[in-house]
Amino acid sequence: LKMKKFRKVLDGLTTSSPGGTIGSPSCGSAAGTPTAAPTPREIDVQETLVSENFQLCKTVRHGFPYQPTALAFDPVQKILAIGSRSGGVRILGRPGVDCYCQHESGAAVLQLQFLINEGALVTACADDTLHLWNLRQRRPAVLHSLKFNRERITFCHLPFQSKWLYVGTERGNTHIVNIESFILSGYVIMWNKAIELSTKTHPGPVVHLSDSPKDEGKLLIGFESGTIVQWDLRAKKADFRIYYDEAIHSVSWHHEGKQFMCSHSDGSLTLWNLRNTTRPFQVTFPHGETCNYLIQQTKILEPFVIFSGGLSYDKAGRRPTLTIMHGKAITVLEMDYPIVEFMVLCETPYNNEVQEPYAVVVLLEKDLIVVDLTQSNFPVFENPYPMDIHESPVTCTAYFADCPPDIIPILYSIGAKHKKTGYSQKEWPISGGTWTLGSHTYPEIIITGHADGSIKFWDASAITLQMLYKLKTSKVFEKPKPGEGRAAELVEEDPFAVQMVSWCPQSRIFCVVGISAHIILYRFSKYDANTQIVSLEVRLQCESEDVISPSENENNPCFSEQGSHSPQPHHQHPASPGNRTPEGIKDSIPCLKVKDRVVRVPPGYQSELVIQLLWVDGEPPQQITSLDINSAYGLLAFGNCNGVAVVDYLQKTILLCMSTLDLYGAADPYQRLTRSPRRNRQSTSGKFCMRGLSNFYSDSKKRIRTSYQSLTELTDNQQSIDMERSKSPTSDHVNGHCTSPTSQPCSAGKPRIPMGPEGPRLTRRGPGRPPFRKAQSAACMEISLPVSHTEESRENSFSRSRSSSVSSIDRDTKEAVTTLQFGESYGRKSDALPTPCLWVGTSLGVVLLIPMSIPTDQEERMEEPVTIGPSGAVLMLKSSVLRFAFLDLVGALIQSPYEVWRDLNAPEDPDRPRRRKLVHFSPSSSQDACGDGHLAVVCSERQAKVFLMPSQSCLFVHNITESSFVLRADVVSVCNSVCLACFCANGHVMTLSLPSLRPLMDVNYLPLTDMRIARTFCFTNGGQALYLSSPTEIQRITYSQEMCDNLQEMLGELFTPIETPEAQNRGFLKGFFGGNAHTFDREELFGEAAAGKASRSLAQHIPGQGGVEGMKVAASGAVGELARARIALDERGQRLGELEERTALMMTSAETFSKHAHEVKSRPQIYAQSCFKICKWILFKVKT
């Protein structure tokens, strides 16, 4: 491998900005090249990663299919398929068998039809295209497609063991498609031939097609208007026609083929007997009411009638229902969501055999339920799939690979104690496919935060997903009374919504940031305990004038003193219509009230500390934009648009609470100009007071609320918005909100000065009216991403990056803290040894270093204070800083120090006292031969740099993007090395080598990104990442070539060779006097020789995928065909053996009947009757 030699740049690099320690962004423009002349000392790093180590592909999708539309089940293979409105198809089998397919057109799936026990699936889409999917491979692919040009598809039916598919259309015609060649037959049932010539009205679209269980040559056609026709396929004429006044929703046959039942739009069920089709044999209104939608099925042992609907929805509180009529008993099951479709599961695939239903699958709009029909109380099966990810809207995600091996069993054991009960004791009936645990597996955990304040831990090992543990953060706070409470004025619907999480798997310390500007710190314990939650209140708010004017900063500091903060008494001022002064301005109070009593907490994560930001002068606290926690230091740091605060959670004290401006000290790289602060302060305060608080609070509430609505709703113009965002990341303000991801109004309740024309429009909008559609995405981005707080600040940041001559910023600019990182580093150039430091990144592309002094002894640590203070060290990049990481001088990643987990609630052991055990990863511990120092990797929205510490010299710089901006960046381990992974707003996923920042991969993965993906996208080690692809689904991807190669081994098999069950023996009398008197050869009727060719303009055949993927599909299909031929050969051999046995048995029976015939010759009176029986027996044997 090639040795990369990096040389240090000269110390004391001079720049035009004050401070003297800034690496200018223009010090190197070419990626992967040194930025200064070499020094005598060299740094040798052996980089092992090359472009061949990277490939991007999807791995697996978890969750409930978003906006489901169709359902299908293979009773032999026992696999289930669900179609969605976005063109996706999810195929589910036993746990571990979960496959996602996507139609390229993105058209909604109207209907699904399995080729039962054939390893294939037919999908009918809203773009009037039929697709044939090959399921005999781990990743299904389309083999054939058929596009209808002149008619719209409404219904499809594929008889069991038939290769001819019946397709009904909107015009009322029925076409027939050959499944093997996917070509239309010339045989067509025209609507005007199906109905009587005297009928003057069109029967409407075809809504049902099915062959008669009694005779496969009879096709039952149901039209929407209520007309039903049984068509004789051989004679090409109608056997009977039924005209009913009510529209038809569905039809179901009795297995004997003598009766069928229809469901209608008025809530009625009609039973028809083929002996008399002039009027229904029976009409029932099961619930005595009308309904808008109804589906029914009939399954008989003791009569089963199962239908959905039948109840009117005009009554308040009416919920969707599924009704099960078993004999004379009627059971109504209420559902949480509207029913999309349901399907009864039976053992036999033959429609002319006695049906024995054992379960019913109910597809709801947001859930999948399977009801056990074998028990009288009809319990539901416990769903093994993670279908409840969206139980509350997902607001943030975190992904941890290669976790400690003991953490998953512990979380599972704690979470299992709180599982629901009352499920069916039988095994999950959807048990098809095969899946085995692959060899390339390691512990993985996914954490999801939700709008109701809940946290879910998921076991994501081996590309599966299973919930381990659920944590409810709302239990820390008192329940706000309806219409009251301080949280209601900021966020009415979701005051506990989770904004971000921070988790240390080694120490098991967990931190949650909420939307109401609160932070909760949890410790893990295997024992329950009685505890009182400690609450700290932080006043981290400052006015824009205080930031601008140095003189006012001296008199009115905008940051709090160190120590504990208690709420200050606030005074209420009566409102007067004359001067319009504000009433009841809130000050020094938090948004939520923490429980102030001793509470009993169960085993698991137990809250230890709550930190809340306070209201200041009637303004709500700004949302927290960054967070980091370090268990070895016992410190927690967080920041927002006003500044940064550091909390010692061991001593429960506030160590630092300082505005971003004060962190610079004398090293401020910008000249902050003042412009008449006194006059502006007066006018600002006047406008603010005279307009009143409620209008501005309502606007804040709308922004926050719609941010979570946008996670669960897809708007019609989402793609256009995303296209505009990808084209112009720094777009203008829309409806008073800023669409730039690093821009946000600094004060949720205070208007900008001067106020634009959109401002008054926003204040006039009532609290109940949400902002326009385009503002929802902007609001979502405002909350989800690291932010600076005006569009001007972003533009200034870019202009500073482009030109070093710009030295002043707009007076309304506030510098948000966008990222924080604890670690062992060098706070000053003169430091000889690394010390604990806090790295602070801001929205203006500035990096600040804050060294700390922490007592090392355990007793001193709990008593002596931690000293902390800015060092004045400043580094600079283009745009907002996103991520820090530290490497040693041989290129290895330096992990943050941590404390080994200890259970504080465990019983005391005198022999083994509980002492803190710390694990440190010092930069100098593994590089004795390389000398002191380490490398610092800093990534911003536009740029990545590598600095050498402690000299703070910029070794390498890479401009990641010029036309877009980076949304997520992380330093991850791949193939026993490290790289920088980035996800950009234009959909590109990139990886850069470290420390040289050489581009390794650049894939245009998601060209149309939306806010949901931007909010939830996250990288992890092992070359994996995930994002929320829809409000209900998590998509996992990999960018590692090694994992792509092993993916086939990790996925489950959808198809397993299973012998098709034989049809039941129908008996002597049924076979002789019953149906099927004539064999039905569909090939003879529908083949080209008999029916001719269909019109070419009617439908267009489209072959399957081409290129390399097509070759893979073809190869897999060939393998599948060989397996199919092998199975067919085995079945043929078995049948030949059975035929020999039957022949021998027939010869024996013939001899017996011969002897019997000789005996009856002596009795003439019964001779004729015996001959008749013999003739019937011979005829039966000839038929069989």
XYZ file of C-alpha atoms in Angstrom, residues 18-479:
462
model
C -7.631 39.254 14.908
C -6.608 36.454 17.199
C -3.744 35.136 15.139
C -4.650 31.443 15.470
C -7.139 31.061 12.673
C -6.523 28.697 9.773
C -7.829 30.654 6.819
C -10.376 28.796 4.717
C -8.479 29.831 1.631
C -5.233 28.233 2.795
C -5.789 25.289 0.479
C -8.361 24.803 -2.215
C -7.417 21.468 -3.705
C -8.608 18.426 -1.786
C -6.034 15.963 -0.576
C -3.065 18.338 -0.839
C -1.000 19.886 1.955
C -1.786 23.490 2.753
C 1.677 24.736 3.662
C 5.359 24.033 3.181
C 6.710 20.915 4.951
C 8.655 20.988 8.169
C 11.537 18.695 9.098
C 9.238 16.417 11.090
C 7.071 14.062 9.038
C 3.831 12.279 9.863
C 3.552 8.860 8.273
C 0.000 7.488 7.973
C -0.767 4.304 6.111
C -4.170 4.690 4.474
C -5.795 1.386 3.587
C -9.155 2.510 2.194
C -9.631 2.723 -1.559
C -12.655 3.364 -3.749
C -13.173 -0.375 -4.240
C -14.091 -0.677 -0.549
C -17.284 1.323 -1.078
C -20.590 0.585 -2.737
C -23.973 2.028 -1.853
C -27.073 -0.147 -1.734
C -30.231 -0.601 0.296
C -30.270 -3.443 2.787
C -33.672 -3.756 4.454
C -36.745 -1.682 5.278
C -38.493 -1.883 8.654
C -41.882 -0.711 9.807
C -45.412 -0.619 8.515
C -45.925 -0.002 4.763
C -46.964 3.614 4.386
C -50.436 4.178 2.886
C -51.229 0.503 2.112
C -53.632 -0.294 -0.715
C -53.682 -4.058 -1.393
C -53.193 -7.439 0.288
C -52.448 -10.984 -0.919
C -51.571 -14.332 0.691
C -50.084 -17.552 -0.616
C -51.737 -20.367 1.381
C -49.084 -22.929 0.414
C -45.922 -20.852 0.782
C -47.557 -18.924 3.683
C -46.162 -15.533 2.703
C -48.018 -12.217 2.731
C -47.712 -9.287 0.306
C -48.791 -5.693 0.962
C -48.962 -3.039 -1.745
C -48.760 0.694 -1.091
C -49.787 3.953 -2.725
C -46.182 4.844 -3.540
C -45.682 1.697 -5.618
C -43.928 -0.337 -2.948
C -44.557 -4.008 -2.182
C -43.620 -5.592 1.140
C -43.419 -9.392 1.256
C -43.449 -10.914 4.731
C -42.838 -14.441 5.970
C -41.465 -15.829 9.197
C -39.471 -13.402 11.397
C -36.375 -12.454 9.416
C -38.097 -12.897 6.045
C -38.959 -9.339 5.083
C -38.485 -8.049 1.550
C -39.241 -4.671 0.014
C -39.792 -4.148 -3.724
C -40.444 -0.890 -5.520
C -42.074 -0.274 -8.879
C -39.968 2.114 -10.919
C -43.017 4.089 -11.988
C -44.046 4.777 -8.385
C -47.698 4.170 -9.314
C -50.031 2.934 -6.590
C -50.550 -0.818 -6.313
C -54.223 -1.631 -6.956
C -54.181 -5.395 -6.547
C -51.852 -8.296 -5.804
C -52.169 -11.905 -7.041
C -49.832 -14.720 -6.016
C -49.123 -17.545 -8.400
C -49.779 -19.964 -5.586
C -46.748 -22.137 -4.820
C -45.051 -20.948 -8.009
C -42.723 -18.320 -6.525
C -44.207 -15.446 -8.494
C -46.443 -12.427 -7.867
C -48.586 -10.341 -10.205
C -49.132 -6.672 -9.349
C -51.666 -4.360 -10.970
C -50.767 -0.673 -10.669
C -52.671 2.566 -11.070
C -50.809 3.355 -14.289
C -52.686 0.416 -15.861
C -49.634 -1.826 -15.929
C -49.361 -5.464 -14.881
C -46.039 -6.704 -13.516
C -44.800 -10.246 -12.943
C -42.308 -10.516 -10.064
C -39.919 -13.423 -9.651
C -39.821 -14.413 -5.970
C -37.385 -17.309 -6.431
C -34.478 -15.052 -5.496
C -33.590 -13.101 -2.383
C -34.167 -9.787 -4.140
C -37.294 -10.091 -6.329
C -37.241 -8.522 -9.775
C -39.758 -7.850 -12.543
C -39.729 -10.473 -15.294
C -42.494 -9.056 -17.507
C -44.729 -5.995 -17.654
C -47.850 -5.330 -19.699
C -49.014 -1.751 -20.193
C -52.678 -1.199 -21.129
C -53.007 1.797 -23.418
C -56.721 2.266 -23.994
C -58.380 0.828 -20.893
C -57.919 1.195 -17.161
C -57.449 -1.880 -14.964
C -59.974 -2.280 -12.126
C -59.832 -5.953 -11.073
C -57.742 -9.084 -11.639
C -58.315 -12.764 -10.935
C -55.938 -15.693 -11.358
C -57.448 -19.177 -10.843
C -55.373 -21.700 -8.908
C -52.948 -23.675 -11.134
C -53.866 -21.596 -14.169
C -51.597 -19.614 -16.445
C -54.398 -17.326 -17.673
C -55.116 -14.117 -15.786
C -58.535 -12.456 -16.063
C -58.317 -8.642 -16.142
C -61.394 -6.442 -15.727
C -61.363 -2.846 -16.904
C -63.130 0.420 -16.268
C -65.077 0.085 -19.526
C -66.602 -3.175 -18.324
C -64.564 -5.454 -20.595
C -62.683 -8.549 -19.457
C -59.334 -9.412 -21.044
C -57.226 -12.523 -20.593
C -53.425 -12.473 -20.185
C -51.026 -15.393 -20.544
C -48.863 -15.353 -17.404
C -45.934 -17.205 -18.989
C -45.501 -14.895 -21.991
C -47.388 -11.876 -20.580
C -49.228 -11.418 -23.871
C -52.909 -10.665 -24.292
C -55.179 -13.355 -25.653
C -57.542 -12.610 -28.486
C -60.406 -13.864 -26.301
C -62.268 -10.814 -24.914
C -65.555 -10.591 -23.026
C -67.061 -7.306 -24.146
C -69.451 -5.564 -21.786
C -72.162 -5.181 -24.409
C -72.180 -8.937 -24.964
C -72.183 -9.714 -21.265
C -75.359 -7.722 -20.616
C -78.676 -7.935 -22.445
C -79.049 -5.982 -25.639
C -82.145 -4.323 -24.260
C -80.185 -2.752 -21.402
C -79.762 0.939 -22.115
C -77.205 1.856 -19.419
C -73.563 0.935 -19.087
C -73.007 -1.572 -16.241
C -69.942 0.283 -14.988
C -66.427 -0.943 -14.251
C -65.690 -4.564 -13.444
C -65.359 -4.904 -9.659
C -65.261 -8.686 -9.358
C -64.078 -11.735 -11.328
C -64.079 -15.347 -10.134
C -64.485 -18.800 -11.608
C -67.236 -21.053 -10.343
C -66.076 -23.735 -7.874
C -68.468 -26.106 -9.605
C -67.233 -25.480 -13.141
C -64.011 -23.674 -14.079
C -65.532 -22.900 -17.455
C -67.992 -20.461 -15.877
C -66.740 -16.968 -14.999
C -68.698 -14.740 -12.627
C -68.405 -11.051 -13.526
C -69.567 -8.340 -11.127
C -70.135 -4.778 -12.327
C -70.156 -1.732 -10.074
C -73.778 -0.829 -10.887
C -75.079 -4.058 -9.331
C -75.164 -6.221 -12.463
C -73.826 -9.770 -12.121
C -73.211 -12.054 -15.112
C -72.099 -15.681 -15.220
C -70.267 -16.125 -18.505
C -69.866 -19.508 -20.160
C -66.318 -19.398 -21.507
C -66.850 -22.362 -23.852
C -70.161 -21.259 -25.351
C -69.160 -17.574 -25.225
C -72.521 -16.519 -23.856
C -74.105 -15.558 -20.555
C -75.742 -18.289 -18.457
C -77.673 -15.788 -16.363
C -77.773 -12.097 -15.559
C -78.671 -10.462 -12.256
C -79.694 -6.819 -12.017
C -79.651 -5.382 -8.500
C -80.316 -1.802 -7.487
C -77.400 -1.358 -5.069
C -73.741 -1.057 -6.047
C -71.558 -4.109 -5.482
C -68.382 -4.026 -3.409
C -67.402 -7.702 -3.326
C -68.587 -11.241 -4.124
C -67.740 -14.553 -2.458
C -68.639 -18.110 -3.520
C -69.800 -20.992 -1.363
C -67.325 -23.819 -1.920
C -69.994 -26.061 -3.481
C -70.563 -23.546 -6.258
C -74.339 -23.399 -5.807
C -74.549 -20.094 -3.920
C -72.648 -16.840 -3.702
C -72.948 -13.766 -1.500
C -72.620 -10.109 -2.442
C -71.946 -7.050 -0.316
C -73.516 -3.747 -1.255
C -73.038 -0.075 -0.570
C -76.212 0.178 1.503
C -74.818 -2.219 4.124
C -76.768 -5.233 2.928
C -75.652 -8.784 2.209
C -77.487 -10.644 -0.538
C -77.337 -14.419 -0.912
C -78.048 -15.791 -4.406
C -78.928 -19.346 -5.386
C -78.082 -20.491 -8.911
C -81.375 -22.355 -9.169
C -83.271 -19.069 -9.134
C -81.424 -15.892 -10.008
C -84.463 -13.699 -10.508
C -84.294 -12.476 -6.916
C -81.908 -12.935 -3.987
C -82.419 -16.019 -1.852
C -81.775 -13.906 1.262
C -81.213 -10.217 2.022
C -79.828 -9.189 5.405
C -78.730 -5.978 7.056
C -76.416 -7.353 9.753
C -76.256 -4.049 11.663
C -79.507 -2.577 10.431
C -77.767 0.493 9.057
C -76.240 1.747 5.855
C -72.538 2.097 5.254
C -70.184 3.626 2.723
C -67.807 0.743 2.270
C -68.119 -2.995 2.760
C -66.119 -6.124 2.040
C -67.308 -9.604 2.934
C -66.162 -13.197 2.760
C -68.028 -16.435 3.424
C -66.231 -19.509 4.705
C -68.231 -22.540 5.722
C -67.851 -25.397 8.157
C -70.381 -24.048 10.519
C -71.290 -20.992 8.473
C -68.684 -18.207 8.686
C -69.590 -14.783 7.338
C -66.879 -12.143 7.818
C -67.265 -8.592 6.630
C -66.006 -5.100 7.360
C -68.201 -2.058 7.615
C -71.947 -2.322 7.813
C -72.124 0.598 10.250
C -72.756 4.236 9.426
C -69.885 6.629 10.001
C -71.988 9.720 10.562
C -72.176 9.099 14.309
C -69.588 10.702 16.529
C -66.993 8.334 17.944
C -67.857 5.485 15.538
C -64.800 3.303 14.907
C -64.086 0.942 11.995
C -65.255 -2.600 12.670
C -64.783 -6.169 11.474
C -67.826 -8.395 12.030
C -67.540 -12.180 12.385
C -70.811 -14.124 12.093
C -70.139 -17.731 13.133
C -73.344 -19.694 13.106
C -75.764 -17.645 15.170
C -73.041 -15.786 17.109
C -72.069 -12.289 15.979
C -68.789 -10.702 17.119
C -67.877 -7.125 16.272
C -64.167 -6.229 16.511
C -63.389 -2.514 16.734
C -60.257 -1.299 14.987
C -58.024 1.668 15.747
C -57.736 2.677 12.088
C -59.866 2.347 8.933
C -59.787 -1.076 7.271
C -58.099 -1.151 3.862
C -58.610 -4.843 3.092
C -58.857 -8.172 4.857
C -58.293 -11.773 3.850
C -59.354 -15.065 5.411
C -56.613 -17.690 5.681
C -57.501 -21.308 4.878
C -55.344 -24.401 4.605
C -56.498 -25.518 1.167
C -55.809 -23.527 -2.010
C -58.748 -25.187 -3.830
C -61.904 -23.107 -3.939
C -64.147 -26.150 -4.416
C -63.133 -27.839 -1.162
C -64.554 -27.364 2.297
C -62.969 -24.201 3.667
C -61.482 -24.369 7.145
C -60.542 -20.796 8.121
C -57.999 -20.488 10.900
C -57.192 -16.747 10.834
C -58.145 -13.477 9.197
C -55.518 -10.884 8.210
C -56.795 -7.317 8.584
C -54.834 -4.576 6.825
C -55.519 -1.218 8.452
C -54.317 2.197 7.349
C -51.594 2.169 10.000
C -51.436 -1.388 11.350
C -51.530 -5.077 10.460
C -53.651 -7.377 12.632
C -54.140 -11.154 12.430
C -57.171 -12.553 14.287
C -57.267 -16.167 15.506
C -60.546 -17.726 14.288
C -60.000 -21.062 16.035
C -60.819 -19.628 19.467
C -64.240 -18.397 20.476
C -63.027 -15.048 21.826
C -61.076 -14.321 18.604
C -57.781 -13.102 20.117
C -55.145 -11.472 17.924
C -51.703 -12.895 17.255
C -48.669 -11.083 18.605
C -47.092 -9.395 15.622
C -43.392 -10.343 15.309
C -42.700 -7.520 12.838
C -41.870 -3.958 14.003
C -45.151 -2.485 12.789
C -45.485 0.085 15.595
C -42.516 2.358 14.844
C -45.027 5.109 14.072
C -47.128 4.547 17.212
C -46.166 8.140 17.868
C -44.515 10.136 15.047
C -40.752 9.623 14.908
C -38.892 12.884 15.513
C -35.267 11.728 15.754
C -33.132 8.619 15.282
C -29.772 7.314 16.452
C -27.857 4.287 15.180
C -25.195 2.389 17.148
C -23.249 -0.502 15.617
C -20.886 -2.870 17.396
C -22.396 -2.191 20.818
C -21.260 -3.989 24.002
C -22.613 -7.563 23.710
C -24.314 -7.524 27.112
C -26.462 -4.445 26.536
C -29.063 -6.093 24.265
C -29.974 -8.992 26.616
C -30.271 -6.606 29.563
C -32.543 -4.187 27.714
C -34.658 -7.075 26.427
C -35.092 -8.588 29.887
C -36.204 -5.228 31.303
C -38.536 -4.477 28.399
C -40.122 -7.955 28.409
C -41.665 -7.239 31.817
C -43.849 -4.502 30.319
C -45.143 -6.369 27.250
C -48.866 -6.572 26.593
C -50.734 -9.817 27.288
C -53.883 -11.471 25.943
C -52.443 -12.618 22.628
C -53.246 -15.932 20.990
C -51.025 -18.774 22.186
C -50.667 -20.191 18.688
C -47.708 -19.545 16.433
C -47.729 -16.667 13.971
C -49.539 -18.043 10.889
C -47.469 -16.175 8.285
C -44.511 -18.540 8.520
C -43.189 -18.860 4.978
C -39.656 -18.508 3.721
C -36.380 -19.378 5.395
C -33.878 -17.215 7.235
C -30.697 -18.038 9.100
C -28.404 -15.886 11.193
C -25.489 -14.905 8.976
C -21.854 -15.010 9.961
C -21.341 -11.245 9.506
C -23.420 -10.053 12.450
C -22.664 -7.901 15.453
C -24.782 -6.132 18.078
C -26.617 -3.113 16.680
C -29.123 -0.821 18.350
C -31.426 1.784 16.832
C -32.984 4.449 19.050
C -36.071 6.360 17.956
C -37.461 9.454 19.660
C -41.142 10.265 19.300
C -43.527 13.196 19.461
C -45.185 11.984 22.669
C -41.840 11.995 24.482
C -41.303 8.241 24.317
C -37.983 6.591 23.449
C -37.732 3.150 21.869
C -34.637 0.946 21.829
C -34.562 -1.559 18.950
C -32.357 -4.585 18.406
C -31.160 -4.130 14.823
C -28.668 -7.014 14.696
C -28.545 -9.182 11.569
C -30.743 -6.786 9.511
C -33.769 -7.533 11.700
C -35.611 -5.193 14.037
C -37.143 -6.061 17.396
C -38.155 -3.666 20.126
C -36.137 -4.066 23.309
C -37.225 -1.350 25.674
C -39.502 1.670 25.815
C -38.893 4.765 27.922
C -41.459 7.497 28.568
C -39.855 10.856 29.299
C -43.208 12.474 30.118
C -43.292 10.652 33.461
C -40.632 13.044 34.745
C -43.026 15.991 34.554
C -46.355 16.835 36.056
C -49.286 16.439 33.694
